[in-house]
Tab-separated table of C-alpha atoms in Angstrom:
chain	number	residue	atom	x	y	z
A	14	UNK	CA	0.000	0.000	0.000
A	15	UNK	CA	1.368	3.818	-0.980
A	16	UNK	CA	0.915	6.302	1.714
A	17	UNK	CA	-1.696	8.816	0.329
A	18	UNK	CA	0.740	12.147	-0.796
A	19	UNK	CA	-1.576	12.218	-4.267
A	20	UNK	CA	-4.846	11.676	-5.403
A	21	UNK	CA	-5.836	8.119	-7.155
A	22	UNK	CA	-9.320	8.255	-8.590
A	23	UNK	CA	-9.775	4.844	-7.803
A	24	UNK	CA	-13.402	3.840	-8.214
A	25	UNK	CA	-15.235	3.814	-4.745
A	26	UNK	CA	-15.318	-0.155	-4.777
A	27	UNK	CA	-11.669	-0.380	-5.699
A	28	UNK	CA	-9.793	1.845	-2.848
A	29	UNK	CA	-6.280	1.111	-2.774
A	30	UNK	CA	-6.109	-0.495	0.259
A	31	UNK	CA	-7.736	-0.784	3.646
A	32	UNK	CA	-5.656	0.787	5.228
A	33	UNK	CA	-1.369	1.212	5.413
A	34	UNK	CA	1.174	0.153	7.646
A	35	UNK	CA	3.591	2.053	10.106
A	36	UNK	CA	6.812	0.087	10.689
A	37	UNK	CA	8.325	1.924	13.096
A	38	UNK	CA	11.607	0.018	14.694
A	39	UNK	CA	15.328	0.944	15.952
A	40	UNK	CA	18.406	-1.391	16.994
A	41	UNK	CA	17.623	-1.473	20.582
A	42	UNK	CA	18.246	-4.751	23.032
A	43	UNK	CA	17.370	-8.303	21.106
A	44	UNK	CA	15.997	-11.632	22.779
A	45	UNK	CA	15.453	-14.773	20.458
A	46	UNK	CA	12.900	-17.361	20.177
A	47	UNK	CA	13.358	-19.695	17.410
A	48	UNK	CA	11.176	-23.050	18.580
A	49	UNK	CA	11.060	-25.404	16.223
A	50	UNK	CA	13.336	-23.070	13.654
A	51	UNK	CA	16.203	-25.828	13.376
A	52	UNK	CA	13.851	-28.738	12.763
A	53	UNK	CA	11.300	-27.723	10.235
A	54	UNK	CA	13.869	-24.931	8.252
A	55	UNK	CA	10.411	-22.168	8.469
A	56	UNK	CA	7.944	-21.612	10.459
A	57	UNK	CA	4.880	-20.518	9.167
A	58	UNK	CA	2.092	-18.366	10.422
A	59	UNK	CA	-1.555	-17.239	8.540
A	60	UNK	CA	-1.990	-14.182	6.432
A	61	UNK	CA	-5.156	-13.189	5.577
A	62	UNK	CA	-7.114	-11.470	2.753
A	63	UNK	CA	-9.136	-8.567	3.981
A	64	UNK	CA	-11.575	-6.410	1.696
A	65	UNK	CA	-12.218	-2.883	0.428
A	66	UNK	CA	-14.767	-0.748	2.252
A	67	UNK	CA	-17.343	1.307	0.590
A	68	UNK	CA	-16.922	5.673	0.211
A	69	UNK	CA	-18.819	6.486	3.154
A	70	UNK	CA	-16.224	4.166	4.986
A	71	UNK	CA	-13.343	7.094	3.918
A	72	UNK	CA	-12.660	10.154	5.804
A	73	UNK	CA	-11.812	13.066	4.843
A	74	UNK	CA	-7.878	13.819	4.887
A	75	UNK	CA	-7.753	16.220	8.111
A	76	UNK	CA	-11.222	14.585	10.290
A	77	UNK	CA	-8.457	12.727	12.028
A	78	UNK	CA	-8.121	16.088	14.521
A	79	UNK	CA	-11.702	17.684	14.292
A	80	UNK	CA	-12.601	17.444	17.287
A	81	UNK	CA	-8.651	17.534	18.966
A	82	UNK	CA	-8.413	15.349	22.089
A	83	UNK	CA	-5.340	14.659	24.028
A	84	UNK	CA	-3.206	11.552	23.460
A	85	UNK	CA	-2.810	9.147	26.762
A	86	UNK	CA	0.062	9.663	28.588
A	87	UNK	CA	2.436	8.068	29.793
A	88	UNK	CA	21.891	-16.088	23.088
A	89	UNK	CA	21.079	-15.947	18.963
A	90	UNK	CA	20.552	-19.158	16.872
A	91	UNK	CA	22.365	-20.098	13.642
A	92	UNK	CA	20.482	-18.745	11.292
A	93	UNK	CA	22.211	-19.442	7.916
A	94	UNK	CA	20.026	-22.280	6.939
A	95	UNK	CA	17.035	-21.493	8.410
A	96	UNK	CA	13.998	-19.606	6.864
A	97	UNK	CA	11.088	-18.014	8.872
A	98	UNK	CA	7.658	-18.038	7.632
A	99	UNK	CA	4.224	-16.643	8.339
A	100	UNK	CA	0.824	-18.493	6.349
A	101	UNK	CA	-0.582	-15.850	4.271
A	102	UNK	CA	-4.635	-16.840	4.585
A	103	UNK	CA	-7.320	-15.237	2.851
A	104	UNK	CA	-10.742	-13.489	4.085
A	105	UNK	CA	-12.908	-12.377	1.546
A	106	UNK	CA	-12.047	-12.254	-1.977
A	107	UNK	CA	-8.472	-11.317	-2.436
A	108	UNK	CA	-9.114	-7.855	-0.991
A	109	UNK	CA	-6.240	-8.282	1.147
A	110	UNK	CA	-4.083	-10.060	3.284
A	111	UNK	CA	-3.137	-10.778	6.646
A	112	UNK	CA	-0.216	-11.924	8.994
A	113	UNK	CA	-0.560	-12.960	12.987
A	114	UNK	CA	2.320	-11.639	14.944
A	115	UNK	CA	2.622	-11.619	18.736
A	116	UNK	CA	3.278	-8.542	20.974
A	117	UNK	CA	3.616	-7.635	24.787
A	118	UNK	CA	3.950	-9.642	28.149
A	119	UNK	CA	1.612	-11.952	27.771
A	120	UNK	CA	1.960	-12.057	24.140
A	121	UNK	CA	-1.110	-11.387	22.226
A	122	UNK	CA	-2.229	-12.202	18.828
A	123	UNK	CA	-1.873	-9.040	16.285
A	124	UNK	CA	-3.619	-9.270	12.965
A	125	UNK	CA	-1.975	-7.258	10.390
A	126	UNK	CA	-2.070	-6.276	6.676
A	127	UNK	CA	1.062	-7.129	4.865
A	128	UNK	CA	2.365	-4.587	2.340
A	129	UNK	CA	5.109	-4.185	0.243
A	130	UNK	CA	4.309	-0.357	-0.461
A	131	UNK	CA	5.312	1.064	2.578
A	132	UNK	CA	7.963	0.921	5.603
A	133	UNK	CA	5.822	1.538	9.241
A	134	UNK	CA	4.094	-0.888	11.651
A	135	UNK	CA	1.689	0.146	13.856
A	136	UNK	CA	-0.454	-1.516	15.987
A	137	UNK	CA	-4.040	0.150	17.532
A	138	UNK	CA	-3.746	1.332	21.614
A	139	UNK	CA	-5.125	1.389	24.800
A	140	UNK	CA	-7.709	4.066	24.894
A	141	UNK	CA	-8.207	4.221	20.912
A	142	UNK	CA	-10.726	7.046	19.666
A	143	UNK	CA	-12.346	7.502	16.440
A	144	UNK	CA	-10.476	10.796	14.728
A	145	UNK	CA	-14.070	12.348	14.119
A	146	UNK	CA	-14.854	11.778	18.152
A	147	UNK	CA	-17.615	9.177	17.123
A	148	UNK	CA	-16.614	6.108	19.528
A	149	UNK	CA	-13.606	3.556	19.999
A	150	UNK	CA	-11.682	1.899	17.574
A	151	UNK	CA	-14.137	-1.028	17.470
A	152	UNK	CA	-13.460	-4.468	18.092
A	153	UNK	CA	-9.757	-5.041	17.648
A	154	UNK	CA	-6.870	-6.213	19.587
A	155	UNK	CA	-5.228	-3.100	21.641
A	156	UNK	CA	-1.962	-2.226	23.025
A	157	UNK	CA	-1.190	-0.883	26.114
A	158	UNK	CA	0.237	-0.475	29.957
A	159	UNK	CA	-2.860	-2.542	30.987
A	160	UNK	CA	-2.351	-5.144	28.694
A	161	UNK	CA	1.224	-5.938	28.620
A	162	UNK	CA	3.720	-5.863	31.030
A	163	UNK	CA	6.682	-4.596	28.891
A	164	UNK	CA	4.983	-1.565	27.154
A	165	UNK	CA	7.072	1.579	27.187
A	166	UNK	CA	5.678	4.577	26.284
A	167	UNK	CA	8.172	7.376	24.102
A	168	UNK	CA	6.045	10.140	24.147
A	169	UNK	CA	7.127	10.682	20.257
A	170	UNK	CA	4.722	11.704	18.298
A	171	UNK	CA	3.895	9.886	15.501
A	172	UNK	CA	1.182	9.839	11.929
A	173	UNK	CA	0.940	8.623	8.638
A	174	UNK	CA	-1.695	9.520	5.854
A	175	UNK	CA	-3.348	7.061	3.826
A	176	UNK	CA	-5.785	6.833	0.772
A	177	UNK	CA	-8.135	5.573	3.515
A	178	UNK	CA	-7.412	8.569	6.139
A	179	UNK	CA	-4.874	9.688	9.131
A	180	UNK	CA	-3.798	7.588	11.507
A	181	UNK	CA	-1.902	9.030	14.659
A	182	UNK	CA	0.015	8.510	17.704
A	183	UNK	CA	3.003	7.881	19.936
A	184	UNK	CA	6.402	5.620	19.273
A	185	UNK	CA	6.362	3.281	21.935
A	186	UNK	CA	8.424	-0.207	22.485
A	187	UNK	CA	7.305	-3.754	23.476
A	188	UNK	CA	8.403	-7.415	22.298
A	189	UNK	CA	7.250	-8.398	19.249
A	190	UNK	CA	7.673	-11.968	17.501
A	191	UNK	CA	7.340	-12.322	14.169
A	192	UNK	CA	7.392	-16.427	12.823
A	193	UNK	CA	8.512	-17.360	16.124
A	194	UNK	CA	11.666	-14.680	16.570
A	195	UNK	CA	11.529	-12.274	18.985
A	196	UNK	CA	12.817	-8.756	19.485
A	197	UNK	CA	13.034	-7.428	23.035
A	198	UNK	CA	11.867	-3.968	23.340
A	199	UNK	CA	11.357	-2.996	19.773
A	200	UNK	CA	10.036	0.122	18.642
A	201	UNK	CA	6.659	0.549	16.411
A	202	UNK	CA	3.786	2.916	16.303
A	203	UNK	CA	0.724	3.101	18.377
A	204	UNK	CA	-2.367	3.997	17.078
A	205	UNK	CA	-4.278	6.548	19.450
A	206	UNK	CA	-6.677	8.161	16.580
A	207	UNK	CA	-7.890	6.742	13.796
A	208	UNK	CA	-9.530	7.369	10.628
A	209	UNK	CA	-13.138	5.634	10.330
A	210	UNK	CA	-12.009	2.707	8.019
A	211	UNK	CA	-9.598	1.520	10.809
A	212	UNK	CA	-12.180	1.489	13.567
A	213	UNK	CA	-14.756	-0.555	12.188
A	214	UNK	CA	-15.506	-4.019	13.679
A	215	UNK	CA	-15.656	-5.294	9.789
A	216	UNK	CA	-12.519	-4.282	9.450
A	217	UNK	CA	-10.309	-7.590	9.820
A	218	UNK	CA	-7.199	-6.145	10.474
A	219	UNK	CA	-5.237	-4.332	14.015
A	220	UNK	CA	-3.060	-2.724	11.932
A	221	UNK	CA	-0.334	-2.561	9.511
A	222	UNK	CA	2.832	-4.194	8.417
A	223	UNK	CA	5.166	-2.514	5.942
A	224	UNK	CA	7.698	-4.251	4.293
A	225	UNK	CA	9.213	-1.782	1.899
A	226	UNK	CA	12.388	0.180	2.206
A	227	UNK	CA	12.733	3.277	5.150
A	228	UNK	CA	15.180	5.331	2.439
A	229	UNK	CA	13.087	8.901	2.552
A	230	UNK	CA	10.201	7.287	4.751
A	231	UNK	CA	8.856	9.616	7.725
A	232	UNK	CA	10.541	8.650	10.857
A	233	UNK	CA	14.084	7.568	9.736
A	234	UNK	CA	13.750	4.421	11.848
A	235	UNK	CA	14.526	0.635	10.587
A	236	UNK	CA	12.267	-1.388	9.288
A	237	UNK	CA	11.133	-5.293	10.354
A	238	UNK	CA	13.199	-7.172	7.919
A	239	UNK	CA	15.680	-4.515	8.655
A	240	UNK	CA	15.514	-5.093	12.410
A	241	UNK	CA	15.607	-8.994	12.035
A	242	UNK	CA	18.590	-8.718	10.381
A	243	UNK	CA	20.942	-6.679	12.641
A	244	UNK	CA	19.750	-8.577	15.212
A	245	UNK	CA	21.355	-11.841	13.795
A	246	UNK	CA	18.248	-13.464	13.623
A	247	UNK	CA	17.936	-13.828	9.865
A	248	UNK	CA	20.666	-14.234	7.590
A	249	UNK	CA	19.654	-12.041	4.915
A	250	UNK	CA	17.476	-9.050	4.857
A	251	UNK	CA	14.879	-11.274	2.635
A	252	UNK	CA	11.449	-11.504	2.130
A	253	UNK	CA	9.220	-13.521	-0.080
A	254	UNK	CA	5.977	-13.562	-0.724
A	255	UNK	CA	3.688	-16.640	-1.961
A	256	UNK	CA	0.224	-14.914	-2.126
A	257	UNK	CA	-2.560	-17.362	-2.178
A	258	UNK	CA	-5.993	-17.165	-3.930
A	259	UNK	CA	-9.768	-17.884	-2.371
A	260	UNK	CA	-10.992	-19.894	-5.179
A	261	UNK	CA	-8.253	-22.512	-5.296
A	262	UNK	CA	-8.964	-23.292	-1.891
A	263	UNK	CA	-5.660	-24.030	-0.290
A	264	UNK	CA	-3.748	-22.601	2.502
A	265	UNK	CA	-0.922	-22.125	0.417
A	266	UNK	CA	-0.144	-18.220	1.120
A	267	UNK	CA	2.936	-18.012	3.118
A	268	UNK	CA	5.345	-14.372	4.044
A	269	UNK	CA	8.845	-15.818	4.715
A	270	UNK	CA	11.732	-14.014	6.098
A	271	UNK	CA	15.409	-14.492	5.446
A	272	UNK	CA	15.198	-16.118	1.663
A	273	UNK	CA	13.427	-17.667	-0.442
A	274	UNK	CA	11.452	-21.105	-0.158
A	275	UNK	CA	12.356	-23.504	-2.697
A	276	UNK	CA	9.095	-25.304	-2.140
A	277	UNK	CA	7.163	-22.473	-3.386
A	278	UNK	CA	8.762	-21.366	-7.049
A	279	UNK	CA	9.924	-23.063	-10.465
A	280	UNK	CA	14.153	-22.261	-9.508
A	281	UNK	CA	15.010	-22.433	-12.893
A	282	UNK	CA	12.017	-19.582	-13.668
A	283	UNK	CA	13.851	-16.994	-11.495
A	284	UNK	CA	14.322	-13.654	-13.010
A	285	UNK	CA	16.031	-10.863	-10.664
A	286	UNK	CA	15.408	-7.275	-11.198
A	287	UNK	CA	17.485	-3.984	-10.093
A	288	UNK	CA	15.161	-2.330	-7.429
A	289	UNK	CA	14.621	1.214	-9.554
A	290	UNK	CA	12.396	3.120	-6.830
A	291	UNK	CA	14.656	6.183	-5.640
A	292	UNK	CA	12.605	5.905	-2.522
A	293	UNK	CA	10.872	2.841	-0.348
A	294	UNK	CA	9.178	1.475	-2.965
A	295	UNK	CA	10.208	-1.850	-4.881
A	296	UNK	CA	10.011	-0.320	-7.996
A	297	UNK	CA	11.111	-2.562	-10.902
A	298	UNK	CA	11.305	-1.880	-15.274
A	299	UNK	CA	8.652	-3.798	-17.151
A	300	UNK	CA	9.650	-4.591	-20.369
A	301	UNK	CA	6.011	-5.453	-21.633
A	302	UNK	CA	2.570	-6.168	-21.671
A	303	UNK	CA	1.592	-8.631	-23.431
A	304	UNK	CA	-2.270	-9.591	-24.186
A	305	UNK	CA	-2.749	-12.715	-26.185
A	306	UNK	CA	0.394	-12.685	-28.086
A	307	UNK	CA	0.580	-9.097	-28.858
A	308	UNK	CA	2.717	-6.943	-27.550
A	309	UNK	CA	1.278	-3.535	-26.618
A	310	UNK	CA	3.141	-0.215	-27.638
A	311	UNK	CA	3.392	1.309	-24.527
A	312	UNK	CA	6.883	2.170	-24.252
A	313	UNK	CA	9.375	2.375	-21.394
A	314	UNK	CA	7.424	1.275	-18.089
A	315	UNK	CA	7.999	0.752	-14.617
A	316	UNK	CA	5.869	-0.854	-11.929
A	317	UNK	CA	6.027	-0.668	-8.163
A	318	UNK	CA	5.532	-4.236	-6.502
A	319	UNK	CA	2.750	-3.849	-4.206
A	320	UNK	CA	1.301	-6.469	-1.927
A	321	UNK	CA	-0.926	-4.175	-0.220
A	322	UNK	CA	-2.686	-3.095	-3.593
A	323	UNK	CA	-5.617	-5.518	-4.739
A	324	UNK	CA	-5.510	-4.095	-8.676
A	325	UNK	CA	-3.579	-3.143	-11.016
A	326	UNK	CA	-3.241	0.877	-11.418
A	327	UNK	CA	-1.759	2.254	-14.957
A	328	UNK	CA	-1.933	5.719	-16.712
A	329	UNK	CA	-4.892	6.195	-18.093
A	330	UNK	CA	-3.483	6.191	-22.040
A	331	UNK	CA	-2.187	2.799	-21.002
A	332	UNK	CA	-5.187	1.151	-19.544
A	333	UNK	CA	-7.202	2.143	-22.446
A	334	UNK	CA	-4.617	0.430	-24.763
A	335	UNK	CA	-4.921	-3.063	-22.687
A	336	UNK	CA	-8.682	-2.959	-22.354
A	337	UNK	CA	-9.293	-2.357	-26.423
A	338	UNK	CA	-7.361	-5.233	-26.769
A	339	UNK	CA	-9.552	-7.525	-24.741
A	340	UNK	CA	-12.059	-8.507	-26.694
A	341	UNK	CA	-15.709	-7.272	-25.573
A	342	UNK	CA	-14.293	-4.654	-23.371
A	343	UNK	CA	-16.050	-1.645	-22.670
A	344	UNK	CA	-15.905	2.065	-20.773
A	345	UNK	CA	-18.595	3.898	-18.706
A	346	UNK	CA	-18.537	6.052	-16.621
A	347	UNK	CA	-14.737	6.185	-15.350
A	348	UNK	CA	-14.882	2.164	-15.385
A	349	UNK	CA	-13.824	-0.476	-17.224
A	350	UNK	CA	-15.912	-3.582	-18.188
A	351	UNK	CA	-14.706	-7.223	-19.168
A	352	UNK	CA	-16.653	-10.408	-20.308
A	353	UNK	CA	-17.145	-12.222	-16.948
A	354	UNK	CA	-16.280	-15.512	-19.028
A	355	UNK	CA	-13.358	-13.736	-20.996
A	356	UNK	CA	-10.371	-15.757	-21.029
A	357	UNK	CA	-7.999	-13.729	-22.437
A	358	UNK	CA	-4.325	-14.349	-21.422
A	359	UNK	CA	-2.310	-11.114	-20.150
A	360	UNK	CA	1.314	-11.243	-19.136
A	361	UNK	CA	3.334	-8.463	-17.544
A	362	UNK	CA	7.155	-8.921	-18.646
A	363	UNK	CA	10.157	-8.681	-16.590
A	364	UNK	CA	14.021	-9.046	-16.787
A	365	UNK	CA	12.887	-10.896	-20.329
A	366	UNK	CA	10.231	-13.310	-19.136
A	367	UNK	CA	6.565	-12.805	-19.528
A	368	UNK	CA	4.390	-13.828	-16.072
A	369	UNK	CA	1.085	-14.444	-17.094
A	370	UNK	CA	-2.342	-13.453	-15.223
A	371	UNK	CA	-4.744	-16.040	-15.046
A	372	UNK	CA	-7.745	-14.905	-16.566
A	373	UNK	CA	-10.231	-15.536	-13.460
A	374	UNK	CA	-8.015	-12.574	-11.399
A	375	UNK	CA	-8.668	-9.993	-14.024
A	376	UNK	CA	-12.128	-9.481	-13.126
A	377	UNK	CA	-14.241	-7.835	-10.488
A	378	UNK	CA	-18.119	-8.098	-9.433
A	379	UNK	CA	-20.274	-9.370	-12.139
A	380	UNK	CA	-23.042	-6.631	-13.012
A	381	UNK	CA	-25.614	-9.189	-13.387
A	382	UNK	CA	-24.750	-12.656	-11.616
A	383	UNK	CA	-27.678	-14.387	-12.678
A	384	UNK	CA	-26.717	-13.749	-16.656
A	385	UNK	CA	-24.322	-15.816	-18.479
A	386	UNK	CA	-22.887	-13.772	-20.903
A	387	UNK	CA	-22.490	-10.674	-17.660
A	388	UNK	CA	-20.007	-8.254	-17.683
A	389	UNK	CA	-17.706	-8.110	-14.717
A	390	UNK	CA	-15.779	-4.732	-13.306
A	391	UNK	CA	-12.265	-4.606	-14.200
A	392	UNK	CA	-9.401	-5.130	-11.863
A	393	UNK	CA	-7.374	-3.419	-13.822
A	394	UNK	CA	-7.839	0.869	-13.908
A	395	UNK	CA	-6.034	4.135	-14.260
A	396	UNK	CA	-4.515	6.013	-11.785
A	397	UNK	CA	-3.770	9.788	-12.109
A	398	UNK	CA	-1.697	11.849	-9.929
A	399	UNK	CA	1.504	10.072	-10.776
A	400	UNK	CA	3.844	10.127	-14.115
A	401	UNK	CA	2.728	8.645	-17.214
A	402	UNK	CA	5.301	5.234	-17.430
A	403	UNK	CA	4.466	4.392	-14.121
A	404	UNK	CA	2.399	1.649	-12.687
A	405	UNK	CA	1.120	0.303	-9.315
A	406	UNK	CA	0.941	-3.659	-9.931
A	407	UNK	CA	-0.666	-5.201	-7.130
A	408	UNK	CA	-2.386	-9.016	-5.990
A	409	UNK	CA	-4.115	-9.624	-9.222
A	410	UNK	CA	-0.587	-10.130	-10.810
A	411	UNK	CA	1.246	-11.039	-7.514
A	412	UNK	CA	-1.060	-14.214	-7.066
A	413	UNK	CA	0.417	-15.128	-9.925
A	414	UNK	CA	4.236	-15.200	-8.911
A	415	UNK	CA	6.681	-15.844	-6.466
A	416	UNK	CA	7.702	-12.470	-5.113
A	417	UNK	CA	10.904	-11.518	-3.029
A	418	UNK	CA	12.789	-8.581	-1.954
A	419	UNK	CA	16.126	-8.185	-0.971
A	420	UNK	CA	17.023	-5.263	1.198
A	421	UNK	CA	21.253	-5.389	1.539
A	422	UNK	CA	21.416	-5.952	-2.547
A	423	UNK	CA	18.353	-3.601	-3.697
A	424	UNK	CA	17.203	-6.500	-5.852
A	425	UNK	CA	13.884	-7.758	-7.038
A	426	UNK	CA	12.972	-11.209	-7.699
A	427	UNK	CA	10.209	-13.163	-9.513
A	428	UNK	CA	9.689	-16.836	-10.400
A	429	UNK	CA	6.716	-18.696	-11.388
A	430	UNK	CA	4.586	-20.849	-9.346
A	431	UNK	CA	5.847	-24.397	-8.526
């Protein structure tokens, strides 16, 4: 998910994302738990898919402080073999997805959105308001002195902006164990005012997991990955993504730290990319698109790799291109339209290899369910506000692919499916 500095005109039923992550950690004292790390090589936890809300779910950019209100005071294992894993698990249908990590003394379960797009973690806290005054922030898991043990309160202030609204609050520090490793008084982001779409018990999620890079993000701090490795608890400052699909059925979604897992990806598919994005973003060059054996004339493209992004986002010119070459395609009203039963095959090309999009991810809600020959939304749109070459490419062509980052080289990598 990209933190909102821009506007998208995205289509009400297609808002970027539910919401954005706040990773907020330092290099501060490490403890380790690794059970069960040596004998199974990863250990694996759920992530699940969440869903987008509808427009009157969305604040306004500044209701966040309408009605003010004060903010409540005050031995490492070998890891060079070893991969750590969360289950990615889907809610919904492929809205978004989700990974369980474990904070405080006692720990407690954390739900959070994984994304690519951004660098922050933040989790919601003790005494949690609605920004516009209207209640709590629902049902969700909370952080705080009551609650755990070894909270610490900073007293730094803290926000972040999203697409969806402000969130905003203090730095604070607790343990937090992600796939079974822990890190003793790590800092992160506590949510004491949030924007409507975070507060409401529909919402699946706590918070917010960012996985991209902290080069020109807010709060100059480390990120997870980044915090895992200088703490010698994974080799490499790695993360993959395997991001599953509701209709095949499977728990097959998995977020694993420190490489790659063979298991999951064709080896001899691999294609690695130089990471392009000046800025947190893996940003990567996309040599094509390429829609039933013709290759569009598009030009020199980029696209930023975006887990917390359901669609696909393009300039306009371009999106118009790929649609009149799906047969049966059609515009209204700021929208694009596909054949429910179209089964056109699209492939977005990297580092010279063409990953195709099965043909069941490109589309949306059917207008009519009940008619065979219905036409289904597109998940595939324009996006304005940001340069012409530039794309947002998020789960409709990550389901597709093996996805991994790595921080210390600034490299991309993709592989099909195994």
């Amino acid at each position: 998910m990209v933190p909102s500095n821009r506007d998208q005109r995205w289509p009400n039923y297609e808002k970027r994302k539910a919401g954005l992550l706040v990773l907020l950690f330092t290099h501060a004292a490490y403890a380790i738990g690794a059970t069960g790390a040596e004998a199974s090589g990863f250990i694996a936890i759920p992530l699940v898919k969440t869903y987008n809300l509808k427009e009157p779910d969305f604040d306004p950019p500044n209701s966040l402080f309408v009605n003010g209100g004060a903010l409540y005071g005050e031995s490492q294992p070998d890891t060079s073999k070893l991969l750590h894993a969360l289950n990615l698990d889907i809610e919904w249908d492929d809205y978004g997805y989700l990974a369980t990590i474990q904070i405080g003394t006692p720990p407690r379960d954390f739900k959070l959105l994984v994304d690519s797009g951004s660098a922050d973690l933040w989790v919601p806290g003790e005494g949690c308001q609605a920004g516009d005054g209207s209640g709590d922030c629902g049902n969700h898991t909370l952080l705080g002195p009551t609650f755990s043990s070894s909270f610490r309160h900073s007293g730094e202030f803290w926000m972040v902006k999203y697409g969806s609204g402000p969130v905003a609050g203090h730095i604070v520090s607790d343990h937090v164990t992600v796939a079974g490793l822990t890190l003793k008084s790590h800092r992160f982001a506590l949510a004491l005012r949030e924007s409507k779409h975070y507060t409401l018990n529909r919402t699946l999620y706590d918070g917010i997991m960012g996985l991209a890079r902290t080069v020109g993000w807010n709060h100059n701090l480390p990120s997870l990955v980044e915090s895992l490795h200088g703490a010698g608890l994974i080799k490499r400052p790695i993360v993959s993504y395997r991001i599953p699909r509701a209709a095949d059925g499977r728990s097959d979604g998995e977020l694993a730290f420190g490489g790659m897992n063979p298991a999951k990806y064709k080896a001899a598919s691999v294609v690695t990319l130089k990471n392009i994005g000046p800025i947190r973003f893996w940003e990567a060059r996309m040599d094509s698109i390429v829609i039933n054996g013709i290759t569009l004339r598009i030009g020199r493209r980029s696209a930023i790799l975006d887990s917390g992004t359901t669609f696909i986002l393009g300039p306009r010119k371009d999106v118009a291109l790929l649609h009149t070459a799906i047969p049966g395609s059609r515009f209204s009203d700021g929208l694009w339209y596909i054949p429910c039963h179209t089964e056109v095959v699209l492939s977005l090309s990297f580092g010279g290899r063409a990953f195709p999009i099965q043909p069941r991810d490109l589309r949306a809600t059917p207008l009519n369910k009940d008619d065979p020959n219905a036409e289904c939304k597109s998940r595939i749109g324009e996006m304005r506000g940001r340069g012409g070459s530039q794309w947002i490419v998020g789960d409709v062509f990550l389901k597709n692919v093996y996805f991994s980052t790595n921080l210390e080289k600034n490299e991309i990598s993709l592989a099909e499916l195994a």
